[in-house]
Structure formats: C-alpha cells, structure tokens
mmCIF file of C-alpha atoms in Angstrom:
data_model
loop_
_atom_site.group_PDB
_atom_site.id
_atom_site.type_symbol
_atom_site.label_atom_id
_atom_site.label_comp_id
_atom_site.label_asym_id
_atom_site.label_seq_id
_atom_site.Cartn_x
_atom_site.Cartn_y
_atom_site.Cartn_z
ATOM 1 C CA MET O 1 0.000 0.000 0.000
ATOM 2 C CA ILE O 2 1.010 3.650 -0.483
ATOM 3 C CA SER O 3 1.881 5.382 2.788
ATOM 4 C CA PRO O 4 -0.466 8.176 3.881
ATOM 5 C CA ASN O 5 0.819 11.732 3.841
ATOM 6 C CA SER O 6 2.820 12.572 6.949
ATOM 7 C CA ILE O 7 4.572 15.663 8.303
ATOM 8 C CA ASN O 8 7.514 15.506 10.704
ATOM 9 C CA TYR O 9 7.826 18.338 13.215
ATOM 10 C CA ASP O 10 10.406 19.013 15.889
ATOM 11 C CA HIS O 11 10.166 17.570 19.412
ATOM 12 C CA GLY O 12 9.328 14.098 18.066
ATOM 13 C CA ILE O 13 5.873 15.032 16.753
ATOM 14 C CA CYS O 14 4.549 13.655 13.483
ATOM 15 C CA ALA O 15 1.196 14.237 11.776
ATOM 16 C CA ILE O 16 -0.218 11.309 9.797
ATOM 17 C CA ASP O 17 -3.151 11.749 7.445
ATOM 18 C CA SER O 18 -6.025 9.587 8.688
ATOM 19 C CA GLU O 19 -7.309 9.102 5.109
ATOM 20 C CA TYR O 20 -10.797 10.054 6.234
ATOM 21 C CA TYR O 21 -13.107 11.458 3.555
ATOM 22 C CA ARG O 22 -10.344 13.294 1.646
ATOM 23 C CA PRO O 23 -6.588 13.910 2.055
ATOM 24 C CA GLY O 24 -5.841 16.850 4.320
ATOM 25 C CA LEU O 25 -9.100 16.696 6.261
ATOM 26 C CA ALA O 26 -8.111 14.802 9.423
ATOM 27 C CA SER O 27 -4.789 13.995 11.042
ATOM 28 C CA ILE O 28 -3.516 11.606 13.679
ATOM 29 C CA HIS O 29 -0.556 12.809 15.726
ATOM 30 C CA LEU O 30 2.321 10.650 16.850
ATOM 31 C CA ILE O 31 4.402 11.776 19.845
ATOM 32 C CA ILE O 32 7.786 10.048 20.148
ATOM 33 C CA GLU O 33 9.879 10.300 23.300
ATOM 34 C CA GLY O 34 12.930 8.038 23.316
ATOM 35 C CA ASN O 35 11.818 4.454 22.803
ATOM 36 C CA LYS O 36 8.173 5.160 23.711
ATOM 37 C CA ALA O 37 5.416 6.705 21.647
ATOM 38 C CA ALA O 38 1.747 7.688 21.764
ATOM 39 C CA LEU O 39 -1.011 8.419 19.293
ATOM 40 C CA VAL O 40 -3.294 11.426 19.663
ATOM 41 C CA ASP O 41 -6.633 10.460 18.083
ATOM 42 C CA THR O 42 -6.934 7.437 15.839
ATOM 43 C CA GLY O 43 -9.015 8.287 12.816
ATOM 44 C CA THR O 44 -11.205 5.384 11.740
ATOM 45 C CA PHE O 45 -10.826 1.634 11.293
ATOM 46 C CA PHE O 46 -9.543 2.421 7.786
ATOM 47 C CA SER O 47 -6.740 4.611 9.188
ATOM 48 C CA VAL O 48 -5.024 1.659 10.850
ATOM 49 C CA PRO O 49 -2.996 0.182 7.933
ATOM 50 C CA GLY O 50 -1.502 3.544 6.965
ATOM 51 C CA VAL O 51 -0.480 4.393 10.523
ATOM 52 C CA MET O 52 1.057 0.950 10.988
ATOM 53 C CA LYS O 53 3.089 1.491 7.817
ATOM 54 C CA ILE O 54 4.393 4.847 9.092
ATOM 55 C CA LEU O 55 5.321 3.232 12.421
ATOM 56 C CA SER O 56 7.195 0.511 10.551
ATOM 57 C CA GLN O 57 9.060 3.101 8.473
ATOM 58 C CA LYS O 58 10.045 4.882 11.684
ATOM 59 C CA LYS O 59 11.106 1.548 13.202
ATOM 60 C CA ILE O 60 8.628 1.902 16.063
ATOM 61 C CA PRO O 61 7.384 -1.575 17.023
ATOM 62 C CA PRO O 62 3.734 -1.857 18.137
ATOM 63 C CA GLU O 63 4.775 -2.763 21.683
ATOM 64 C CA ASN O 64 6.485 0.643 22.019
ATOM 65 C CA ILE O 65 3.184 2.497 21.692
ATOM 66 C CA VAL O 66 2.323 3.018 25.346
ATOM 67 C CA TYR O 67 -0.653 5.390 25.062
ATOM 68 C CA VAL O 68 -3.544 6.089 22.739
ATOM 69 C CA PHE O 69 -5.066 9.480 23.577
ATOM 70 C CA LEU O 70 -8.573 10.329 22.344
ATOM 71 C CA THR O 71 -9.320 14.053 22.550
ATOM 72 C CA HIS O 72 -12.998 13.062 22.265
ATOM 73 C CA ILE O 73 -14.976 10.167 20.863
ATOM 74 C CA HIS O 74 -16.544 11.503 17.683
ATOM 75 C CA LEU O 75 -15.843 8.713 15.239
ATOM 76 C CA ASP O 76 -13.493 10.618 12.925
ATOM 77 C CA HIS O 77 -11.250 10.930 16.006
ATOM 78 C CA ALA O 78 -11.887 7.669 17.841
ATOM 79 C CA GLY O 79 -13.341 5.132 15.415
ATOM 80 C CA GLY O 80 -10.060 3.250 15.064
ATOM 81 C CA ALA O 81 -9.275 3.074 18.791
ATOM 82 C CA GLY O 82 -10.436 -0.494 19.378
ATOM 83 C CA GLU O 83 -8.503 -1.857 16.407
ATOM 84 C CA PHE O 84 -5.335 0.025 17.379
ATOM 85 C CA MET O 85 -5.587 -1.230 20.966
ATOM 86 C CA SER O 86 -5.712 -4.806 19.669
ATOM 87 C CA LEU O 87 -2.414 -4.148 17.860
ATOM 88 C CA PHE O 88 -0.629 -2.268 20.679
ATOM 89 C CA PRO O 89 -0.252 -4.815 23.517
ATOM 90 C CA ASN O 90 1.321 -2.367 25.995
ATOM 91 C CA ALA O 91 -0.888 0.650 25.331
ATOM 92 C CA LYS O 92 -3.357 2.311 27.662
ATOM 93 C CA LEU O 93 -6.334 4.149 26.182
ATOM 94 C CA VAL O 94 -6.712 7.584 27.780
ATOM 95 C CA VAL O 95 -10.180 9.105 27.448
ATOM 96 C CA HIS O 96 -12.395 11.689 29.114
ATOM 97 C CA PRO O 97 -14.363 10.230 32.060
ATOM 98 C CA ARG O 98 -17.624 10.794 30.151
ATOM 99 C CA ALA O 99 -16.329 8.634 27.290
ATOM 100 C CA VAL O 100 -15.158 5.543 29.172
ATOM 101 C CA ARG O 101 -18.378 3.531 28.971
ATOM 102 C CA HIS O 102 -18.666 4.131 25.232
ATOM 103 C CA MET O 103 -15.197 2.715 24.653
ATOM 104 C CA ILE O 104 -16.015 -0.388 26.683
ATOM 105 C CA ASP O 105 -19.330 -0.831 24.868
ATOM 106 C CA PRO O 106 -19.542 1.221 21.646
ATOM 107 C CA SER O 107 -23.036 -0.002 20.735
ATOM 108 C CA ARG O 108 -24.685 3.390 21.417
ATOM 109 C CA LEU O 109 -22.054 5.196 19.349
ATOM 110 C CA ILE O 110 -22.654 2.788 16.488
ATOM 111 C CA LYS O 111 -26.435 3.038 16.730
ATOM 112 C CA SER O 112 -26.503 6.842 16.759
ATOM 113 C CA ALA O 113 -24.010 7.083 13.886
ATOM 114 C CA MET O 114 -26.022 4.624 11.802
ATOM 115 C CA MET O 115 -29.141 6.717 12.408
ATOM 116 C CA ILE O 116 -27.323 9.750 11.008
ATOM 117 C CA TYR O 117 -25.483 8.142 8.092
ATOM 118 C CA GLY O 118 -27.435 4.972 7.316
ATOM 119 C CA GLU O 119 -25.743 1.600 7.699
ATOM 120 C CA GLY O 120 -24.184 1.597 4.231
ATOM 121 C CA ASN O 121 -22.555 5.015 4.562
ATOM 122 C CA PHE O 122 -21.557 4.275 8.148
ATOM 123 C CA ARG O 123 -19.677 1.134 7.087
ATOM 124 C CA ARG O 124 -18.081 2.980 4.172
ATOM 125 C CA LEU O 125 -16.861 5.866 6.351
ATOM 126 C CA TYR O 126 -16.007 4.107 9.610
ATOM 127 C CA GLY O 127 -15.803 0.346 9.070
ATOM 128 C CA GLU O 128 -15.751 -1.581 12.341
ATOM 129 C CA ILE O 129 -15.942 -0.023 15.823
ATOM 130 C CA ASN O 130 -14.363 -2.423 18.284
ATOM 131 C CA PRO O 131 -14.639 -2.347 22.108
ATOM 132 C CA VAL O 132 -11.717 -1.851 24.470
ATOM 133 C CA ASP O 133 -11.062 -3.848 27.646
ATOM 134 C CA ALA O 134 -11.988 -1.732 30.682
ATOM 135 C CA ASN O 135 -8.718 -2.687 32.392
ATOM 136 C CA ARG O 136 -6.762 -0.910 29.665
ATOM 137 C CA ILE O 137 -8.581 2.422 29.978
ATOM 138 C CA VAL O 138 -7.337 5.448 31.932
ATOM 139 C CA GLU O 139 -9.762 8.261 32.800
ATOM 140 C CA ALA O 140 -8.318 11.660 31.937
ATOM 141 C CA THR O 141 -9.654 13.688 34.841
ATOM 142 C CA ASP O 142 -9.072 17.441 34.711
ATOM 143 C CA ASN O 143 -5.395 18.342 35.309
ATOM 144 C CA LEU O 144 -4.204 14.748 35.022
ATOM 145 C CA CYS O 145 -0.477 14.709 34.192
ATOM 146 C CA ILE O 146 1.012 11.692 32.438
ATOM 147 C CA GLN O 147 4.762 11.239 32.191
ATOM 148 C CA MET O 148 5.788 9.417 29.025
ATOM 149 C CA ASN O 149 9.482 8.617 29.331
ATOM 150 C CA GLY O 150 9.812 11.796 31.393
ATOM 151 C CA ARG O 151 7.786 13.933 28.973
ATOM 152 C CA ALA O 152 4.991 15.747 30.817
ATOM 153 C CA LEU O 153 1.563 15.686 29.162
ATOM 154 C CA LEU O 154 -1.191 17.631 30.946
ATOM 155 C CA PHE O 155 -4.867 16.904 30.283
ATOM 156 C CA ILE O 156 -7.436 19.672 30.701
ATOM 157 C CA ASP O 157 -11.210 19.446 30.414
ATOM 158 C CA THR O 158 -12.359 21.491 27.401
ATOM 159 C CA PRO O 159 -16.123 21.264 26.754
ATOM 160 C CA GLY O 160 -17.879 23.372 24.151
ATOM 161 C CA HIS O 161 -17.472 21.167 21.107
ATOM 162 C CA ALA O 162 -18.350 18.080 23.158
ATOM 163 C CA ARG O 163 -18.735 17.414 26.873
ATOM 164 C CA HIS O 164 -16.350 14.460 26.569
ATOM 165 C CA HIS O 165 -13.479 16.552 25.171
ATOM 166 C CA TYR O 166 -10.037 17.174 26.638
ATOM 167 C CA CYS O 167 -6.949 18.904 25.270
ATOM 168 C CA ILE O 168 -3.343 17.939 25.970
ATOM 169 C CA PHE O 169 -0.625 20.427 26.874
ATOM 170 C CA ASP O 170 2.812 19.169 25.845
ATOM 171 C CA GLU O 171 5.346 21.021 27.950
ATOM 172 C CA LYS O 172 8.305 19.989 25.796
ATOM 173 C CA SER O 173 6.993 21.618 22.609
ATOM 174 C CA ASN O 174 4.934 24.282 24.433
ATOM 175 C CA SER O 175 1.986 23.124 22.368
ATOM 176 C CA PHE O 176 -1.565 21.880 22.747
ATOM 177 C CA PHE O 177 -3.173 18.956 20.990
ATOM 178 C CA THR O 178 -6.626 20.424 20.663
ATOM 179 C CA GLY O 179 -8.862 17.945 18.836
ATOM 180 C CA ASP O 180 -11.740 20.204 17.730
ATOM 181 C CA THR O 181 -11.720 22.707 20.622
ATOM 182 C CA PHE O 182 -9.484 25.240 18.845
ATOM 183 C CA GLY O 183 -11.362 24.968 15.581
ATOM 184 C CA VAL O 184 -10.570 23.691 12.102
ATOM 185 C CA SER O 185 -7.819 24.947 9.785
ATOM 186 C CA TYR O 186 -7.289 23.422 6.362
ATOM 187 C CA ARG O 187 -3.927 23.953 4.724
ATOM 188 C CA GLU O 188 -5.609 24.854 1.421
ATOM 189 C CA PHE O 189 -6.617 28.181 3.009
ATOM 190 C CA ASP O 190 -3.090 29.151 4.154
ATOM 191 C CA VAL O 191 -1.815 32.448 2.744
ATOM 192 C CA GLY O 192 1.831 33.434 3.143
ATOM 193 C CA GLY O 193 2.307 31.192 6.156
ATOM 194 C CA MET O 194 -0.808 32.495 7.921
ATOM 195 C CA GLU O 195 -3.589 30.021 8.600
ATOM 196 C CA PHE O 196 -7.344 30.535 8.597
ATOM 197 C CA VAL O 197 -9.219 28.940 11.507
ATOM 198 C CA PHE O 198 -12.961 28.566 12.017
ATOM 199 C CA PRO O 199 -15.079 26.999 14.788
ATOM 200 C CA THR O 200 -16.739 23.618 14.536
ATOM 201 C CA THR O 201 -20.208 23.297 16.101
ATOM 202 C CA THR O 202 -20.922 19.650 15.338
ATOM 203 C CA PRO O 203 -24.032 18.149 16.995
ATOM 204 C CA VAL O 204 -25.085 17.307 19.595
ATOM 205 C CA GLN O 205 -23.179 18.951 22.466
ATOM 206 C CA PHE O 206 -22.116 22.343 21.114
ATOM 207 C CA ASP O 207 -22.243 25.016 23.820
ATOM 208 C CA PRO O 208 -20.992 28.497 22.850
ATOM 209 C CA LEU O 209 -20.255 29.676 26.399
ATOM 210 C CA GLU O 210 -18.207 26.562 27.143
ATOM 211 C CA ALA O 211 -16.464 26.893 23.764
ATOM 212 C CA HIS O 212 -15.370 30.453 24.608
ATOM 213 C CA ASN O 213 -14.165 29.356 28.052
ATOM 214 C CA SER O 214 -12.174 26.437 26.657
ATOM 215 C CA ILE O 215 -10.407 28.640 24.099
ATOM 216 C CA ASP O 216 -9.475 31.065 26.887
ATOM 217 C CA ARG O 217 -8.232 28.219 29.064
ATOM 218 C CA ILE O 218 -5.969 26.967 26.282
ATOM 219 C CA MET O 219 -4.584 30.467 25.732
ATOM 220 C CA SER O 220 -3.878 30.900 29.463
ATOM 221 C CA TYR O 221 -0.924 28.513 28.992
ATOM 222 C CA HIS O 222 0.583 30.789 26.302
ATOM 223 C CA PRO O 223 1.246 27.926 23.878
ATOM 224 C CA LYS O 224 3.383 28.417 20.773
ATOM 225 C CA TYR O 225 1.469 25.973 18.594
ATOM 226 C CA ALA O 226 -1.782 24.052 18.463
ATOM 227 C CA PHE O 227 -2.011 20.664 16.786
ATOM 228 C CA LEU O 228 -5.531 20.410 15.394
ATOM 229 C CA THR O 229 -7.051 17.176 14.184
ATOM 230 C CA HIS O 230 -8.320 19.191 11.185
ATOM 231 C CA TYR O 231 -5.527 19.869 10.117
ATOM 232 C CA SER O 232 -2.359 19.663 12.194
ATOM 233 C CA ARG O 233 -0.046 22.436 13.368
ATOM 234 C CA ILE O 234 -0.936 26.116 13.469
ATOM 235 C CA GLY O 235 0.826 29.083 15.052
ATOM 236 C CA ASN O 236 -0.297 32.700 15.511
ATOM 237 C CA LEU O 237 -2.587 31.483 18.278
ATOM 238 C CA SER O 238 -3.448 34.849 19.813
ATOM 239 C CA HIS O 239 -4.748 36.028 16.442
ATOM 240 C CA HIS O 240 -6.703 32.827 15.902
ATOM 241 C CA ALA O 241 -8.260 32.896 19.376
ATOM 242 C CA VAL O 242 -9.728 36.344 18.665
ATOM 243 C CA LEU O 243 -11.098 35.140 15.321
ATOM 244 C CA LEU O 244 -12.593 32.002 16.877
ATOM 245 C CA HIS O 245 -14.372 34.022 19.571
ATOM 246 C CA ASN O 246 -15.694 36.392 16.921
ATOM 247 C CA LEU O 247 -16.924 33.617 14.626
ATOM 248 C CA ILE O 248 -18.609 31.679 17.437
ATOM 249 C CA ASP O 249 -20.605 34.810 18.266
ATOM 250 C CA LYS O 250 -21.448 35.377 14.596
ATOM 251 C CA TYR O 251 -22.549 31.747 14.181
ATOM 252 C CA VAL O 252 -24.861 32.089 17.174
ATOM 253 C CA THR O 253 -26.297 35.434 16.021
ATOM 254 C CA ILE O 254 -26.979 34.165 12.490
ATOM 255 C CA ALA O 255 -28.527 30.920 13.728
ATOM 256 C CA THR O 256 -30.670 32.675 16.354
ATOM 257 C CA ASN O 257 -31.984 35.234 13.864
ATOM 258 C CA ILE O 258 -32.939 32.556 11.350
ATOM 259 C CA TYR O 259 -34.523 30.423 14.066
ATOM 260 C CA ASN O 260 -36.534 33.373 15.423
ATOM 261 C CA GLN O 261 -37.824 34.112 11.926
ATOM 262 C CA GLY O 262 -39.389 30.662 11.932
ATOM 263 C CA ALA O 263 -37.254 29.221 9.141
ATOM 264 C CA LYS O 264 -37.571 25.440 9.016
ATOM 265 C CA GLY O 265 -34.685 23.073 8.338
ATOM 266 C CA LYS O 266 -31.075 24.030 7.837
ATOM 267 C CA THR O 267 -31.085 25.341 4.230
ATOM 268 C CA SER O 268 -31.067 29.050 5.154
ATOM 269 C CA LEU O 269 -28.501 28.550 7.889
ATOM 270 C CA VAL O 270 -26.160 26.580 5.612
ATOM 271 C CA LYS O 271 -26.344 29.395 3.045
ATOM 272 C CA GLU O 272 -25.605 32.103 5.636
ATOM 273 C CA LEU O 273 -22.690 30.170 7.172
ATOM 274 C CA GLN O 274 -21.303 29.465 3.716
ATOM 275 C CA GLU O 275 -21.409 33.156 2.813
ATOM 276 C CA LEU O 276 -19.889 34.213 6.151
ATOM 277 C CA LEU O 277 -16.931 31.835 5.943
ATOM 278 C CA THR O 278 -16.326 32.498 2.249
ATOM 279 C CA ARG O 279 -16.133 36.251 2.934
ATOM 280 C CA GLN O 280 -13.731 35.639 5.819
ATOM 281 C CA ILE O 281 -11.531 33.316 3.747
ATOM 282 C CA GLN O 282 -11.390 35.754 0.835
ATOM 283 C CA SER O 283 -10.583 38.637 3.211
ATOM 284 C CA HIS O 284 -7.787 36.451 4.547
ATOM 285 C CA GLY O 285 -6.291 36.602 1.035
ATOM 286 C CA CYS O 286 -7.135 33.135 -0.220
ATOM 287 C CA VAL O 287 -7.339 33.086 -4.041
ATOM 288 C CA LEU O 288 -9.394 29.908 -4.385
ATOM 289 C CA GLN O 289 -12.569 30.252 -6.401
ATOM 290 C CA LYS O 290 -15.889 30.257 -4.539
ATOM 291 C CA HIS O 291 -16.812 26.793 -5.788
ATOM 292 C CA GLU O 292 -13.465 25.460 -4.527
ATOM 293 C CA ILE O 293 -14.029 27.017 -1.095
ATOM 294 C CA TYR O 294 -17.564 25.610 -0.992
ATOM 295 C CA GLY O 295 -16.240 22.157 -1.865
ATOM 296 C CA LEU O 296 -13.709 22.198 0.974
ATOM 297 C CA LEU O 297 -16.215 23.538 3.512
ATOM 298 C CA ASN O 298 -19.339 21.622 2.510
ATOM 299 C CA MET O 299 -19.216 18.869 5.130
ATOM 300 C CA ASP O 300 -18.188 21.230 7.947
ATOM 301 C CA ILE O 301 -20.880 23.798 7.180
ATOM 302 C CA ASN O 302 -23.630 21.189 7.106
ATOM 303 C CA LEU O 303 -22.475 19.715 10.424
ATOM 304 C CA ASN O 304 -22.099 23.185 11.948
ATOM 305 C CA ALA O 305 -25.638 24.088 10.911
ATOM 306 C CA GLU O 306 -27.012 20.871 12.413
ATOM 307 C CA GLY O 307 -25.168 21.496 15.684
ATOM 308 C CA LEU O 308 -26.401 25.074 15.943
ATOM 309 C CA ILE O 309 -29.996 24.032 15.264
ATOM 310 C CA TYR O 310 -29.787 21.294 17.881
ATOM 311 C CA TRP O 311 -28.380 23.760 20.440
ATOM 312 C CA LEU O 312 -31.122 26.315 19.692
ATOM 313 C CA GLU O 313 -33.903 23.736 19.939
ATOM 314 C CA LEU O 314 -32.487 22.422 23.209
ATOM 315 C CA ASN O 315 -32.320 25.933 24.652
ATOM 316 C CA ASN O 316 -35.847 26.692 23.445
ATOM 317 C CA LYS O 317 -37.178 23.643 25.289
ATOM 318 C CA LYS O 318 -35.547 24.868 28.506
ATOM 319 C CA CYS O 319 -37.338 28.236 28.307
#
C-alpha cells in the first residue's frame, strides 16, 4: 500500500493523514519520546494500515506504543481506537471520564451514527468499531499529568465542542493537541504562512459559552502551537483565538436570527454560514474560487448548521 501523507515536526511530533473522507481533512498525531510513543486520536478503522506502515518506516514496534489518547470520541477521532488497541499490547487508552463507557461498549455510538449516516454510509466511512477492555482504559480527569518517558503531558477538560473533550498540553513543545476545541484549519486556506481557523459546532453537544471558556483556558498557557485534528499544526494562536471568539458569536447570532424568523430546516442557515466563511476566507487573502471554497467547507458547514440548530432547539425547550 502507499503510505499516507505525513509531516515531521520538531520535538518528536509527526502528523499522519487519517485518510478520512479526503486527504488533508483529518490527522492523527504521533508523539515520540525516546523508545516510547503515543497516538493522539486514531481516525477510523480504515486509518489503521496507513499508521502501521508509518510506524514501521520509523522503526517503532507496536509494543512501544504506550498510550492512545482520544481528545474526544466523535468517530473521525476515535473510530479506530479499538482496532489500534488490539495491535498495541502495551498501550493504555486515555479518554475523558464521560467517554469511558462508550469505549467499553460502543453499541450506542454505532447506533446513533447509523441513524445519522445509514448503515451503508456508516460502514463505508467508519468500518468496524471495536470495544476496548476496561482494564486498559485510563480516565483523563481534569489536570491529570502523564509522564511518558519523562515527557509531561497535561490533560485539561475542554467542553464546548463536546462534553467528553479534553486537550493535551505538551510542555516539551509548548503546544496543545486540541482535537476540535481550537477549531478547524485546512492547509488549502493558508496564505503566506498564515492560517485561517474557524469553529466547529458539530451536533449534539455544542455550547458556545463553554467553547469560549475552553479557548481562553488553552490560551492561558501561552502555547506556541496548536495541533488540530483538522488539520495539524498552526501558530499565531493569539490572532486565531480572537477570530474564533468572533466567529462563534457570529454563528450564534446568524442561527438565532434565522430560528426566530421561523425558518424550518437548515437550508437558510447553511447558506448564511457558507457566505460568512467564504467572505472571511477571501478577506484572509485566499485566491481559491468560490466553488473550490464551498467544496472544501461543505461537510463542515452542514455539520455546523445541524449542531447550531440542535443547540437552539435544546435551549428553546428549557425556556
């Protein structure tokens, strides 16, 4: 097989394309410290062969993977966890306390995903979702610090995108592995070394207040870089934090206005989000044509619209 795209960074960090949906959409990060290593997120069942090939090329035997970290358990991040754990005999799976039961018994994850995608599309996107032995799972409580060969990795609770989400502060690289908490940034939108970042409001646990708080908590550590699952390393974090806060508020305002006007379904919201992000990307200096931007954003915008609608309907029921 052809190896997936990978990017080697300093401090023993490597990004591996998870081969989910399209190249450059989702990454898995490998942290190497001496003769030990860890994965941050796993992609899907179909990500496994490519990652194993990269490990072989780097001469990292499976028994040297000592941790698999899941920032959260949305299936583009965690779908391959069970299969990887069956291949890494010495690894512990580190997950948010709210996610533990779903790793031991993934039946509810599978059922809900099949309801969204249909069984055929689910199998095509995610393949098999395998359980993990409870004895091999570590709960990442807030402020848990794991030492991997003397490398300090700090886990902080970061809800907003999902209630079962944590981020990892890597002291050695002065960086965070942020999953989806610090947004999405595709390399196709980079201009002159500056990235464009936008929030992800995937259903069903988006909470704008928590999202703002989690971004601020990340920035309180003054990190140099963030390693996003979508897609890998970004700098300029102070700039991006301001933009993320601004876009979260704009998302909420747009969605609330459309909802209050009685618009049904997500068609109007998708159109407004598409126009907002396209304007922002073009102002950023990106020279891609509108149809190219739409193509890259299509899946994200639809998911963002669904998450915003779910949040609004949930809030409306509480009133």
